[in-house]
PDB file of C-alpha atoms in Angstrom:
ATOM      1  CA  MET A 280      28.799 -25.369  26.049  1.00 68.00           C
ATOM      2  CA  ALA A 281      28.476 -21.627  26.582  1.00 82.00           C
ATOM      3  CA  ASP A 282      25.082 -19.965  26.638  1.00 94.00           C
ATOM      4  CA  PRO A 283      24.174 -18.275  23.345  1.00 97.00           C
ATOM      5  CA  ILE A 284      24.626 -14.510  23.371  1.00 98.00           C
ATOM      6  CA  VAL A 285      21.710 -12.399  22.159  1.00 98.00           C
ATOM      7  CA  THR A 286      22.214  -8.657  21.799  1.00 98.00           C
ATOM      8  CA  LEU A 287      19.112  -6.486  22.028  1.00 98.00           C
ATOM      9  CA  VAL A 288      19.553  -3.361  19.937  1.00 98.00           C
ATOM     10  CA  THR A 289      18.463  -0.037  21.357  1.00 98.00           C
ATOM     11  CA  SER A 290      19.142   3.684  20.933  1.00 97.00           C
ATOM     12  CA  ALA A 291      20.933   6.225  23.099  1.00 96.00           C
ATOM     13  CA  ASP A 292      17.514   7.558  24.164  1.00 94.00           C
ATOM     14  CA  PHE A 293      16.718   4.183  25.746  1.00 96.00           C
ATOM     15  CA  PRO A 294      20.055   2.711  26.900  1.00 96.00           C
ATOM     16  CA  ASN A 295      18.273   0.071  28.992  1.00 96.00           C
ATOM     17  CA  LEU A 296      15.461  -0.578  26.491  1.00 97.00           C
ATOM     18  CA  THR A 297      12.011   0.962  26.729  1.00 95.00           C
ATOM     19  CA  GLU A 298       9.831   0.376  29.758  1.00 94.00           C
ATOM     20  CA  ASP A 299       7.709  -2.052  27.741  1.00 94.00           C
ATOM     21  CA  GLU A 300      10.758  -4.274  27.104  1.00 96.00           C
ATOM     22  CA  ALA A 301      12.515  -3.935  30.447  1.00 95.00           C
ATOM     23  CA  GLY A 302      11.690  -7.515  31.424  1.00 97.00           C
ATOM     24  CA  LEU A 303      13.084  -9.093  28.266  1.00 98.00           C
ATOM     25  CA  PRO A 304      16.701  -9.633  29.420  1.00 98.00           C
ATOM     26  CA  ASP A 305      15.565 -11.569  32.522  1.00 98.00           C
ATOM     27  CA  ALA A 306      13.153 -13.618  30.424  1.00 98.00           C
ATOM     28  CA  LEU A 307      16.018 -14.575  28.115  1.00 98.00           C
ATOM     29  CA  ARG A 308      18.261 -15.518  31.047  1.00 98.00           C
ATOM     30  CA  GLN A 309      15.566 -17.890  32.244  1.00 98.00           C
ATOM     31  CA  ARG A 310      15.886 -19.634  28.873  1.00 98.00           C
ATOM     32  CA  GLY A 311      19.629 -20.132  29.096  1.00 98.00           C
ATOM     33  CA  ILE A 312      20.542 -17.100  26.989  1.00 98.00           C
ATOM     34  CA  GLU A 313      23.085 -14.428  27.853  1.00 98.00           C
ATOM     35  CA  PRO A 314      21.383 -11.131  26.971  1.00 98.00           C
ATOM     36  CA  ARG A 315      23.245  -7.984  26.150  1.00 98.00           C
ATOM     37  CA  VAL A 316      21.857  -4.530  25.394  1.00 98.00           C
ATOM     38  CA  ALA A 317      23.733  -2.258  22.982  1.00 98.00           C
ATOM     39  CA  VAL A 318      23.118   1.055  21.227  1.00 98.00           C
ATOM     40  CA  TRP A 319      23.123   0.515  17.483  1.00 98.00           C
ATOM     41  CA  ASN A 320      25.480   3.404  16.652  1.00 98.00           C
ATOM     42  CA  ASP A 321      27.911   2.863  19.538  1.00 98.00           C
ATOM     43  CA  PRO A 322      31.295   2.451  17.790  1.00 97.00           C
ATOM     44  CA  ASP A 323      32.691   0.358  20.653  1.00 97.00           C
ATOM     45  CA  VAL A 324      30.208  -2.528  20.231  1.00 98.00           C
ATOM     46  CA  ASP A 325      31.543  -5.729  18.670  1.00 98.00           C
ATOM     47  CA  TRP A 326      28.488  -7.062  16.842  1.00 98.00           C
ATOM     48  CA  ASN A 327      30.398 -10.172  15.807  1.00 97.00           C
ATOM     49  CA  ALA A 328      30.469 -11.268  19.452  1.00 96.00           C
ATOM     50  CA  SER A 329      26.757 -12.137  19.416  1.00 97.00           C
ATOM     51  CA  ASP A 330      25.143 -15.345  18.277  1.00 97.00           C
ATOM     52  CA  LEU A 331      22.008 -13.362  17.445  1.00 98.00           C
ATOM     53  CA  THR A 332      21.200  -9.644  17.290  1.00 98.00           C
ATOM     54  CA  VAL A 333      17.590  -8.468  17.693  1.00 98.00           C
ATOM     55  CA  ILE A 334      16.448  -4.927  16.887  1.00 98.00           C
ATOM     56  CA  ARG A 335      14.242  -3.542  19.634  1.00 97.00           C
ATOM     57  CA  SER A 336      14.260   0.000  21.040  1.00 94.00           C
ATOM     58  CA  ALA A 337      16.086   1.704  18.165  1.00 96.00           C
ATOM     59  CA  ARG A 338      13.515   4.492  18.146  1.00 93.00           C
ATOM     60  CA  ASP A 339      15.848   7.000  16.509  1.00 94.00           C
ATOM     61  CA  TYR A 340      16.602   5.006  13.372  1.00 95.00           C
ATOM     62  CA  ALA A 341      14.410   7.182  11.136  1.00 93.00           C
ATOM     63  CA  ARG A 342      16.439  10.279  12.009  1.00 93.00           C
ATOM     64  CA  HIS A 343      19.560   8.509  10.734  1.00 95.00           C
ATOM     65  CA  VAL A 344      17.965   6.114   8.281  1.00 96.00           C
ATOM     66  CA  ASN A 345      20.855   5.802   5.817  1.00 96.00           C
ATOM     67  CA  LYS A 346      23.379   5.158   8.591  1.00 98.00           C
ATOM     68  CA  PHE A 347      20.991   2.689  10.188  1.00 98.00           C
ATOM     69  CA  ARG A 348      20.548   0.765   6.952  1.00 98.00           C
ATOM     70  CA  LYS A 349      24.316   0.625   6.492  1.00 98.00           C
ATOM     71  CA  TRP A 350      24.750  -0.554  10.087  1.00 98.00           C
ATOM     72  CA  ALA A 351      22.093  -3.241   9.644  1.00 98.00           C
ATOM     73  CA  ALA A 352      23.794  -4.559   6.525  1.00 98.00           C
ATOM     74  CA  SER A 353      27.043  -4.984   8.512  1.00 98.00           C
ATOM     75  CA  VAL A 354      25.619  -7.013  11.408  1.00 98.00           C
ATOM     76  CA  PRO A 355      25.741 -10.814  11.205  1.00 96.00           C
ATOM     77  CA  ARG A 356      22.613 -12.770  12.205  1.00 97.00           C
ATOM     78  CA  LEU A 357      20.460  -9.667  12.528  1.00 98.00           C
ATOM     79  CA  LEU A 358      16.723 -10.008  13.069  1.00 98.00           C
ATOM     80  CA  ASN A 359      14.810  -8.815  11.383  1.00 97.00           C
ATOM     81  CA  GLN A 360      17.121  -9.221   8.403  1.00 98.00           C
ATOM     82  CA  PRO A 361      18.872  -6.243   6.753  1.00 98.00           C
ATOM     83  CA  GLU A 362      16.850  -6.653   3.545  1.00 97.00           C
ATOM     84  CA  LEU A 363      13.681  -6.231   5.585  1.00 97.00           C
ATOM     85  CA  VAL A 364      15.097  -3.185   7.355  1.00 97.00           C
ATOM     86  CA  GLU A 365      15.859  -1.611   3.988  1.00 97.00           C
ATOM     87  CA  TRP A 366      12.339  -2.272   2.687  1.00 97.00           C
ATOM     88  CA  ASN A 367      10.359  -1.451   5.817  1.00 97.00           C
ATOM     89  CA  SER A 368      12.194   1.750   6.747  1.00 97.00           C
ATOM     90  CA  ASP A 369      10.324   3.757   4.094  1.00 97.00           C
ATOM     91  CA  LYS A 370       6.523   3.673   4.085  1.00 97.00           C
ATOM     92  CA  HIS A 371       6.445   3.707   0.314  1.00 97.00           C
ATOM     93  CA  TYR A 372       6.252  -0.054   0.885  1.00 97.00           C
ATOM     94  CA  LEU A 373       2.525   0.516   1.396  1.00 97.00           C
ATOM     95  CA  ARG A 374       2.198   1.224  -2.325  1.00 96.00           C
ATOM     96  CA  GLU A 375       3.676  -2.182  -3.103  1.00 96.00           C
ATOM     97  CA  LEU A 376       1.273  -3.901  -0.724  1.00 97.00           C
ATOM     98  CA  ALA A 377      -1.670  -1.991  -2.200  1.00 96.00           C
ATOM     99  CA  ALA A 378      -0.585  -2.992  -5.720  1.00 96.00           C
ATOM    100  CA  HIS A 379      -0.796  -6.612  -4.552  1.00 96.00           C
ATOM    101  CA  GLY A 380      -4.365  -6.192  -3.376  1.00 94.00           C
ATOM    102  CA  LEU A 381      -4.177  -5.191   0.282  1.00 95.00           C
ATOM    103  CA  PRO A 382      -6.557  -2.353   1.198  1.00 94.00           C
ATOM    104  CA  THR A 383      -4.388   0.444   2.563  1.00 95.00           C
ATOM    105  CA  ILE A 384      -5.513   3.902   3.663  1.00 93.00           C
ATOM    106  CA  PRO A 385      -5.795   6.076   0.535  1.00 92.00           C
ATOM    107  CA  THR A 386      -2.674   8.235   0.470  1.00 96.00           C
ATOM    108  CA  THR A 387      -1.459  11.250  -1.473  1.00 97.00           C
ATOM    109  CA  TRP A 388       2.323  11.178  -1.752  1.00 98.00           C
ATOM    110  CA  LEU A 389       4.264  14.426  -1.913  1.00 98.00           C
ATOM    111  CA  GLU A 390       7.841  13.993  -3.128  1.00 98.00           C
ATOM    112  CA  PRO A 391      10.570  16.567  -2.354  1.00 97.00           C
ATOM    113  CA  GLU A 392      11.947  16.556  -5.885  1.00 97.00           C
ATOM    114  CA  ALA A 393       8.613  17.968  -7.159  1.00 97.00           C
ATOM    115  CA  HIS A 394       9.358  21.328  -5.449  1.00 97.00           C
ATOM    116  CA  TYR A 395       5.706  22.089  -4.704  1.00 97.00           C
ATOM    117  CA  SER A 396       4.556  25.642  -4.178  1.00 97.00           C
ATOM    118  CA  LYS A 397       2.412  26.484  -1.155  1.00 96.00           C
ATOM    119  CA  HIS A 398      -0.661  26.449  -3.382  1.00 97.00           C
ATOM    120  CA  GLN A 399       0.246  23.078  -4.866  1.00 97.00           C
ATOM    121  CA  VAL A 400       0.543  21.569  -1.399  1.00 97.00           C
ATOM    122  CA  HIS A 401      -2.791  23.146  -0.459  1.00 96.00           C
ATOM    123  CA  THR A 402      -4.562  21.608  -3.458  1.00 97.00           C
ATOM    124  CA  ARG A 403      -3.380  18.124  -2.524  1.00 97.00           C
ATOM    125  CA  PHE A 404      -5.119  18.180   0.846  1.00 97.00           C
ATOM    126  CA  PRO A 405      -8.695  16.871   1.238  1.00 96.00           C
ATOM    127  CA  ALA A 406     -11.475  19.433   0.814  1.00 95.00           C
ATOM    128  CA  ASP A 407     -13.305  18.357   3.964  1.00 95.00           C
ATOM    129  CA  GLY A 408     -12.932  16.283   7.105  1.00 94.00           C
ATOM    130  CA  ASP A 409      -9.762  15.676   9.086  1.00 94.00           C
ATOM    131  CA  PHE A 410      -6.530  14.450   7.577  1.00 95.00           C
ATOM    132  CA  VAL A 411      -3.050  13.355   8.676  1.00 95.00           C
ATOM    133  CA  VAL A 412       0.328  14.603   7.476  1.00 96.00           C
ATOM    134  CA  LYS A 413       3.460  12.554   8.202  1.00 95.00           C
ATOM    135  CA  PRO A 414       6.861  11.758   6.675  1.00 96.00           C
ATOM    136  CA  ALA A 415       7.311   8.490   4.811  1.00 97.00           C
ATOM    137  CA  VAL A 416      10.342   7.712   6.974  1.00 95.00           C
ATOM    138  CA  SER A 417       9.426   7.966  10.636  1.00 90.00           C
ATOM    139  CA  SER A 418       9.385   5.965  13.839  1.00 83.00           C
ATOM    140  CA  GLY A 419       7.357   6.204  17.026  1.00 73.00           C
ATOM    141  CA  GLY A 420       4.849   8.605  15.506  1.00 74.00           C
ATOM    142  CA  ARG A 421       7.383  11.412  15.128  1.00 79.00           C
ATOM    143  CA  GLY A 422       6.513  14.062  12.579  1.00 86.00           C
ATOM    144  CA  THR A 423       2.811  13.167  12.544  1.00 90.00           C
ATOM    145  CA  GLY A 424       0.022  15.736  12.717  1.00 92.00           C
ATOM    146  CA  ARG A 425      -3.784  15.688  12.435  1.00 92.00           C
ATOM    147  CA  TYR A 426      -5.513  18.653  10.801  1.00 95.00           C
ATOM    148  CA  THR A 427      -9.004  19.836   9.813  1.00 95.00           C
ATOM    149  CA  ALA A 428      -9.512  20.596   6.138  1.00 96.00           C
ATOM    150  CA  THR A 429     -12.212  23.259   6.611  1.00 96.00           C
ATOM    151  CA  ASP A 430     -10.391  25.192   9.347  1.00 95.00           C
ATOM    152  CA  ALA A 431      -8.177  27.844   7.762  1.00 96.00           C
ATOM    153  CA  THR A 432      -5.689  27.946  10.635  1.00 95.00           C
ATOM    154  CA  SER A 433      -5.401  24.166  10.796  1.00 95.00           C
ATOM    155  CA  ARG A 434      -4.994  23.886   7.040  1.00 96.00           C
ATOM    156  CA  SER A 435      -2.292  26.551   7.083  1.00 96.00           C
ATOM    157  CA  GLU A 436      -0.451  24.637   9.827  1.00 96.00           C
ATOM    158  CA  ALA A 437      -0.674  21.487   7.722  1.00 97.00           C
ATOM    159  CA  ILE A 438       0.861  23.276   4.746  1.00 97.00           C
ATOM    160  CA  LEU A 439       3.756  24.492   6.891  1.00 96.00           C
ATOM    161  CA  HIS A 440       4.191  20.991   8.301  1.00 96.00           C
ATOM    162  CA  ALA A 441       4.343  19.410   4.842  1.00 97.00           C
ATOM    163  CA  GLN A 442       6.692  22.082   3.501  1.00 97.00           C
ATOM    164  CA  HIS A 443       9.016  21.612   6.471  1.00 95.00           C
ATOM    165  CA  GLU A 444       9.351  17.891   5.757  1.00 96.00           C
ATOM    166  CA  LEU A 445       9.759  18.443   2.021  1.00 97.00           C
ATOM    167  CA  ARG A 446      12.462  21.076   2.529  1.00 96.00           C
ATOM    168  CA  HIS A 447      14.440  18.520   4.500  1.00 94.00           C
ATOM    169  CA  GLY A 448      14.233  16.034   1.639  1.00 95.00           C
ATOM    170  CA  ARG A 449      11.558  13.844   3.192  1.00 95.00           C
ATOM    171  CA  SER A 450       8.606  12.405   1.273  1.00 97.00           C
ATOM    172  CA  VAL A 451       5.250  13.284   2.824  1.00 98.00           C
ATOM    173  CA  MET A 452       2.109  11.193   3.209  1.00 98.00           C
ATOM    174  CA  VAL A 453      -1.312  12.847   3.305  1.00 98.00           C
ATOM    175  CA  GLN A 454      -4.089  10.543   4.506  1.00 96.00           C
ATOM    176  CA  ARG A 455      -7.719  11.203   5.330  1.00 92.00           C
ATOM    177  CA  TYR A 456      -8.340  10.599   9.037  1.00 91.00           C
ATOM    178  CA  LEU A 457     -10.805   7.741   9.531  1.00 86.00           C
ATOM    179  CA  ASP A 458     -13.492   8.718  12.044  1.00 82.00           C
ATOM    180  CA  ALA A 459     -14.074   5.051  12.818  1.00 77.00           C
ATOM    181  CA  ILE A 460     -10.756   5.012  14.688  1.00 81.00           C
ATOM    182  CA  ASP A 461     -12.215   7.293  17.368  1.00 77.00           C
ATOM    183  CA  GLN A 462     -15.006   4.798  18.037  1.00 76.00           C
ATOM    184  CA  THR A 463     -13.156   1.502  17.744  1.00 73.00           C
ATOM    185  CA  GLY A 464      -9.447   2.328  18.065  1.00 77.00           C
ATOM    186  CA  GLU A 465      -6.679   0.449  16.249  1.00 86.00           C
ATOM    187  CA  VAL A 466      -5.844  -3.245  16.204  1.00 90.00           C
ATOM    188  CA  SER A 467      -2.330  -4.702  16.153  1.00 93.00           C
ATOM    189  CA  LEU A 468      -1.693  -8.335  15.302  1.00 96.00           C
ATOM    190  CA  VAL A 469       1.721  -9.539  16.434  1.00 96.00           C
ATOM    191  CA  PHE A 470       3.391 -12.340  14.480  1.00 97.00           C
ATOM    192  CA  LEU A 471       6.306 -14.222  16.044  1.00 98.00           C
ATOM    193  CA  ASN A 472       8.339 -16.504  13.788  1.00 98.00           C
ATOM    194  CA  GLY A 473       5.614 -16.290  11.172  1.00 95.00           C
ATOM    195  CA  ILE A 474       2.645 -17.164  13.399  1.00 95.00           C
ATOM    196  CA  VAL A 475       0.009 -14.814  14.847  1.00 95.00           C
ATOM    197  CA  SER A 476       0.748 -14.915  18.577  1.00 95.00           C
ATOM    198  CA  TYR A 477      -1.491 -12.255  20.092  1.00 95.00           C
ATOM    199  CA  ARG A 478      -3.576  -9.199  19.396  1.00 94.00           C
ATOM    200  CA  VAL A 479      -3.943  -5.843  21.121  1.00 93.00           C
ATOM    201  CA  GLU A 480      -6.502  -3.102  20.739  1.00 89.00           C
ATOM    202  CA  LYS A 481      -5.229   0.455  21.136  1.00 83.00           C
ATOM    203  CA  GLN A 482      -6.862   3.757  21.896  1.00 73.00           C
ATOM    204  CA  ALA A 483      -6.865   6.337  19.112  1.00 65.00           C
ATOM    205  CA  MET A 484      -3.864   8.636  19.623  1.00 58.00           C
ATOM    206  CA  LEU A 485      -4.457  11.430  17.112  1.00 57.00           C
ATOM    207  CA  HIS A 486      -6.791  13.861  18.818  1.00 52.00           C
ATOM    208  CA  PRO A 487      -8.003  16.757  16.610  1.00 55.00           C
ATOM    209  CA  ARG A 488      -5.077  19.044  17.508  1.00 54.00           C
ATOM    210  CA  TYR A 489      -2.440  16.313  17.605  1.00 50.00           C
ATOM    211  CA  ARG A 490       1.053  17.189  16.428  1.00 57.00           C
ATOM    212  CA  ASN A 491       4.105  15.140  17.344  1.00 56.00           C
ATOM    213  CA  GLU A 492       7.441  16.612  16.339  1.00 60.00           C
ATOM    214  CA  ASN A 493      10.049  14.776  18.390  1.00 57.00           C
ATOM    215  CA  GLU A 494       8.543  12.498  21.035  1.00 60.00           C
ATOM    216  CA  VAL A 495       8.025   8.750  20.764  1.00 56.00           C
ATOM    217  CA  LYS A 496       4.301   8.083  20.759  1.00 60.00           C
ATOM    218  CA  VAL A 497       3.159   5.985  23.752  1.00 61.00           C
ATOM    219  CA  GLU A 498       0.103   3.966  22.825  1.00 64.00           C
ATOM    220  CA  ASN A 499      -2.572   3.082  25.351  1.00 72.00           C
ATOM    221  CA  VAL A 500      -3.522  -0.597  25.099  1.00 71.00           C
ATOM    222  CA  LEU A 501      -7.214  -1.107  25.815  1.00 67.00           C
ATOM    223  CA  ASN A 502      -7.529  -4.820  25.253  1.00 77.00           C
ATOM    224  CA  ASN A 503      -5.243  -7.816  24.935  1.00 82.00           C
ATOM    225  CA  ARG A 504      -7.031 -10.928  23.748  1.00 82.00           C
ATOM    226  CA  PRO A 505      -6.689 -13.670  21.122  1.00 86.00           C
ATOM    227  CA  PRO A 506      -7.511 -12.590  17.552  1.00 89.00           C
ATOM    228  CA  SER A 507     -11.035 -13.213  16.334  1.00 88.00           C
ATOM    229  CA  GLU A 508     -11.662 -15.642  13.500  1.00 90.00           C
ATOM    230  CA  HIS A 509     -12.168 -12.738  11.109  1.00 88.00           C
ATOM    231  CA  GLU A 510      -8.940 -11.073  12.251  1.00 89.00           C
ATOM    232  CA  LEU A 511      -7.092 -14.329  11.649  1.00 92.00           C
ATOM    233  CA  VAL A 512      -8.427 -14.371   8.099  1.00 91.00           C
ATOM    234  CA  TRP A 513      -7.075 -10.844   7.647  1.00 91.00           C
ATOM    235  CA  ALA A 514      -3.768 -11.857   9.206  1.00 92.00           C
ATOM    236  CA  GLU A 515      -3.327 -14.691   6.735  1.00 93.00           C
ATOM    237  CA  ARG A 516      -4.220 -12.388   3.861  1.00 94.00           C
ATOM    238  CA  VAL A 517      -1.588  -9.874   4.965  1.00 95.00           C
ATOM    239  CA  ARG A 518       0.991 -12.605   5.580  1.00 95.00           C
ATOM    240  CA  GLN A 519       0.630 -14.041   2.089  1.00 96.00           C
ATOM    241  CA  VAL A 520       0.923 -10.675   0.355  1.00 97.00           C
ATOM    242  CA  LEU A 521       3.821  -9.553   2.563  1.00 96.00           C
ATOM    243  CA  HIS A 522       5.846 -12.655   1.781  1.00 96.00           C
ATOM    244  CA  GLU A 523       5.034 -12.350  -1.911  1.00 96.00           C
ATOM    245  CA  VAL A 524       6.268  -8.746  -1.998  1.00 97.00           C
ATOM    246  CA  ILE A 525       9.417  -9.552   0.001  1.00 95.00           C
ATOM    247  CA  ARG A 526      10.168 -12.530  -2.220  1.00 96.00           C
ATOM    248  CA  GLU A 527       9.809 -10.394  -5.365  1.00 95.00           C
ATOM    249  CA  ARG A 528      12.055  -7.698  -3.933  1.00 92.00           C
ATOM    250  CA  THR A 529      14.816  -9.855  -2.416  1.00 92.00           C
ATOM    251  CA  GLY A 530      14.599 -13.026  -4.465  1.00 93.00           C
ATOM    252  CA  ARG A 531      14.084 -15.256  -1.443  1.00 93.00           C
ATOM    253  CA  ASP A 532      11.819 -16.000   1.495  1.00 93.00           C
ATOM    254  CA  HIS A 533      12.484 -14.588   4.959  1.00 95.00           C
ATOM    255  CA  LEU A 534      11.230 -15.900   8.277  1.00 96.00           C
ATOM    256  CA  MET A 535      10.636 -12.799  10.358  1.00 97.00           C
ATOM    257  CA  LEU A 536      11.286 -12.994  14.084  1.00 98.00           C
ATOM    258  CA  PHE A 537       8.619 -10.371  14.698  1.00 98.00           C
ATOM    259  CA  ASP A 538       6.075  -8.591  12.568  1.00 97.00           C
ATOM    260  CA  ARG A 539       3.419  -6.183  13.834  1.00 96.00           C
ATOM    261  CA  VAL A 540       0.452  -5.590  11.556  1.00 96.00           C
ATOM    262  CA  ASP A 541      -1.609  -2.484  12.352  1.00 93.00           C
ATOM    263  CA  LEU A 542      -5.214  -2.435  11.159  1.00 92.00           C
ATOM    264  CA  VAL A 543      -7.845   0.278  11.398  1.00 88.00           C
ATOM    265  CA  PRO A 544     -11.574  -0.141  10.776  1.00 82.00           C
ATOM    266  CA  ALA A 545     -12.714   0.796   7.317  1.00 80.00           C
ATOM    267  CA  ALA A 546     -16.017   2.134   8.709  1.00 67.00           C
ATOM    268  CA  LYS A 547     -17.370   2.648  12.195  1.00 60.00           C
ATOM    269  CA  ASP A 548     -20.475   0.596  11.406  1.00 58.00           C
ATOM    270  CA  ASP A 549     -18.475  -2.375  10.104  1.00 61.00           C
ATOM    271  CA  PRO A 550     -15.902  -3.627  12.639  1.00 57.00           C
ATOM    272  CA  ASN A 551     -14.961  -6.617  10.478  1.00 59.00           C
ATOM    273  CA  GLU A 552     -13.467  -4.756   7.531  1.00 84.00           C
ATOM    274  CA  PHE A 553     -10.101  -3.053   7.828  1.00 90.00           C
ATOM    275  CA  TYR A 554      -7.506  -0.919   6.161  1.00 93.00           C
ATOM    276  CA  LEU A 555      -3.889  -1.888   6.619  1.00 94.00           C
ATOM    277  CA  MET A 556      -2.245   1.072   8.333  1.00 92.00           C
ATOM    278  CA  GLU A 557       1.294  -0.202   8.717  1.00 94.00           C
ATOM    279  CA  ILE A 558       3.534  -3.251   8.905  1.00 96.00           C
ATOM    280  CA  SER A 559       6.361  -2.891  11.425  1.00 96.00           C
ATOM    281  CA  LEU A 560       9.473  -5.055  11.071  1.00 97.00           C
ATOM    282  CA  ILE A 561      12.096  -2.849  12.736  1.00 97.00           C
ATOM    283  CA  ASP A 562      11.622  -1.167  16.116  1.00 93.00           C
ATOM    284  CA  SER A 563       7.894  -1.674  16.644  1.00 88.00           C
ATOM    285  CA  SER A 564       6.534  -1.925  20.154  1.00 93.00           C
ATOM    286  CA  LEU A 565       5.296  -5.468  20.693  1.00 96.00           C
ATOM    287  CA  TYR A 566       3.292  -4.566  23.819  1.00 95.00           C
ATOM    288  CA  LEU A 567       5.214  -7.007  25.991  1.00 96.00           C
ATOM    289  CA  SER A 568       3.907  -5.423  29.193  1.00 93.00           C
ATOM    290  CA  ALA A 569       0.245  -5.537  28.149  1.00 92.00           C
ATOM    291  CA  ASP A 570       0.105  -9.182  29.251  1.00 93.00           C
ATOM    292  CA  PRO A 571       2.810 -11.314  30.939  1.00 94.00           C
ATOM    293  CA  GLN A 572       2.283 -13.956  28.269  1.00 96.00           C
ATOM    294  CA  ASN A 573       3.319 -11.543  25.533  1.00 96.00           C
ATOM    295  CA  LEU A 574       6.769 -11.252  27.073  1.00 98.00           C
ATOM    296  CA  GLU A 575       7.030 -15.017  27.496  1.00 98.00           C
ATOM    297  CA  LYS A 576       6.009 -15.633  23.891  1.00 98.00           C
ATOM    298  CA  PHE A 577       8.565 -13.185  22.525  1.00 98.00           C
ATOM    299  CA  ALA A 578      11.347 -14.615  24.697  1.00 98.00           C
ATOM    300  CA  ASP A 579      10.406 -18.096  23.462  1.00 98.00           C
ATOM    301  CA  ALA A 580      10.536 -16.904  19.854  1.00 98.00           C
ATOM    302  CA  ILE A 581      14.032 -15.448  20.353  1.00 98.00           C
ATOM    303  CA  ALA A 582      15.204 -18.640  22.097  1.00 98.00           C
ATOM    304  CA  VAL A 583      14.060 -20.717  19.120  1.00 98.00           C
ATOM    305  CA  ARG A 584      16.036 -18.601  16.702  1.00 98.00           C
ATOM    306  CA  ALA A 585      19.100 -18.509  18.961  1.00 97.00           C
ATOM    307  CA  SER A 586      19.141 -22.312  18.949  1.00 94.00           C
ATOM    308  CA  TRP A 587      19.350 -22.607  15.165  1.00 92.00           C
TER     309      TRP A 587
END
């Protein structure tokens, strides 16, 4: 019996996967799997030749989101599933999760069809503190900027940033920057086949003058350890709501191969309460190089699904 073929999906920017995932093909070979790496929009790839297709380093999908969604819908045995790609590719999903009771970062949504004037954009920014402007469809931190509400130059730059995104038909998110992130960083919980497998703590990336237009954000992992009991409680809370929302939207349950849940502290003096920052079901970094066991766990998870 031939070894199952698993194609790892990447982008032209990373034809051999990202550095974090470079060891994945060898790990799959060790499990009796024939790995292949293919660029998602390469017209010469026969996606039907794979027993399983896994989205990984497709860091450019947000720049071509409609084409990517159409591609995903055409690929047999794609993980995560096309319905999840459709839902997760636009961060408006955070509104659905918030409506189901998950505490998300308070967000002001600016929609391109509203045709805001410069003054109208200005009035939708916070009056004090730092805040973040980013498009609702983005990947790898592209299009994200941190600004200071009381600094006239910074505020003017934020207005130009938001107007640029809106002019190109992109919805914009305006979120207050949480100072607690600078003290405690961010936490990512990584689910594999529906189970919390590991947890990483990341350094805050958005320094006060941060603006990322085109580069993929490289996150600095500070700590890789098992989730705490309180984090596991949060993980289960997120898992239940996520599956409820997906079930309502698609009419059925989905077992996700991978799911990265990003949490940020709600306050710097309370490390046990969080806001949900993001749920990543498409091209999210899974921090496979932060610990050798992370790579082994992900390869095991793929091998399980390839055997079904």
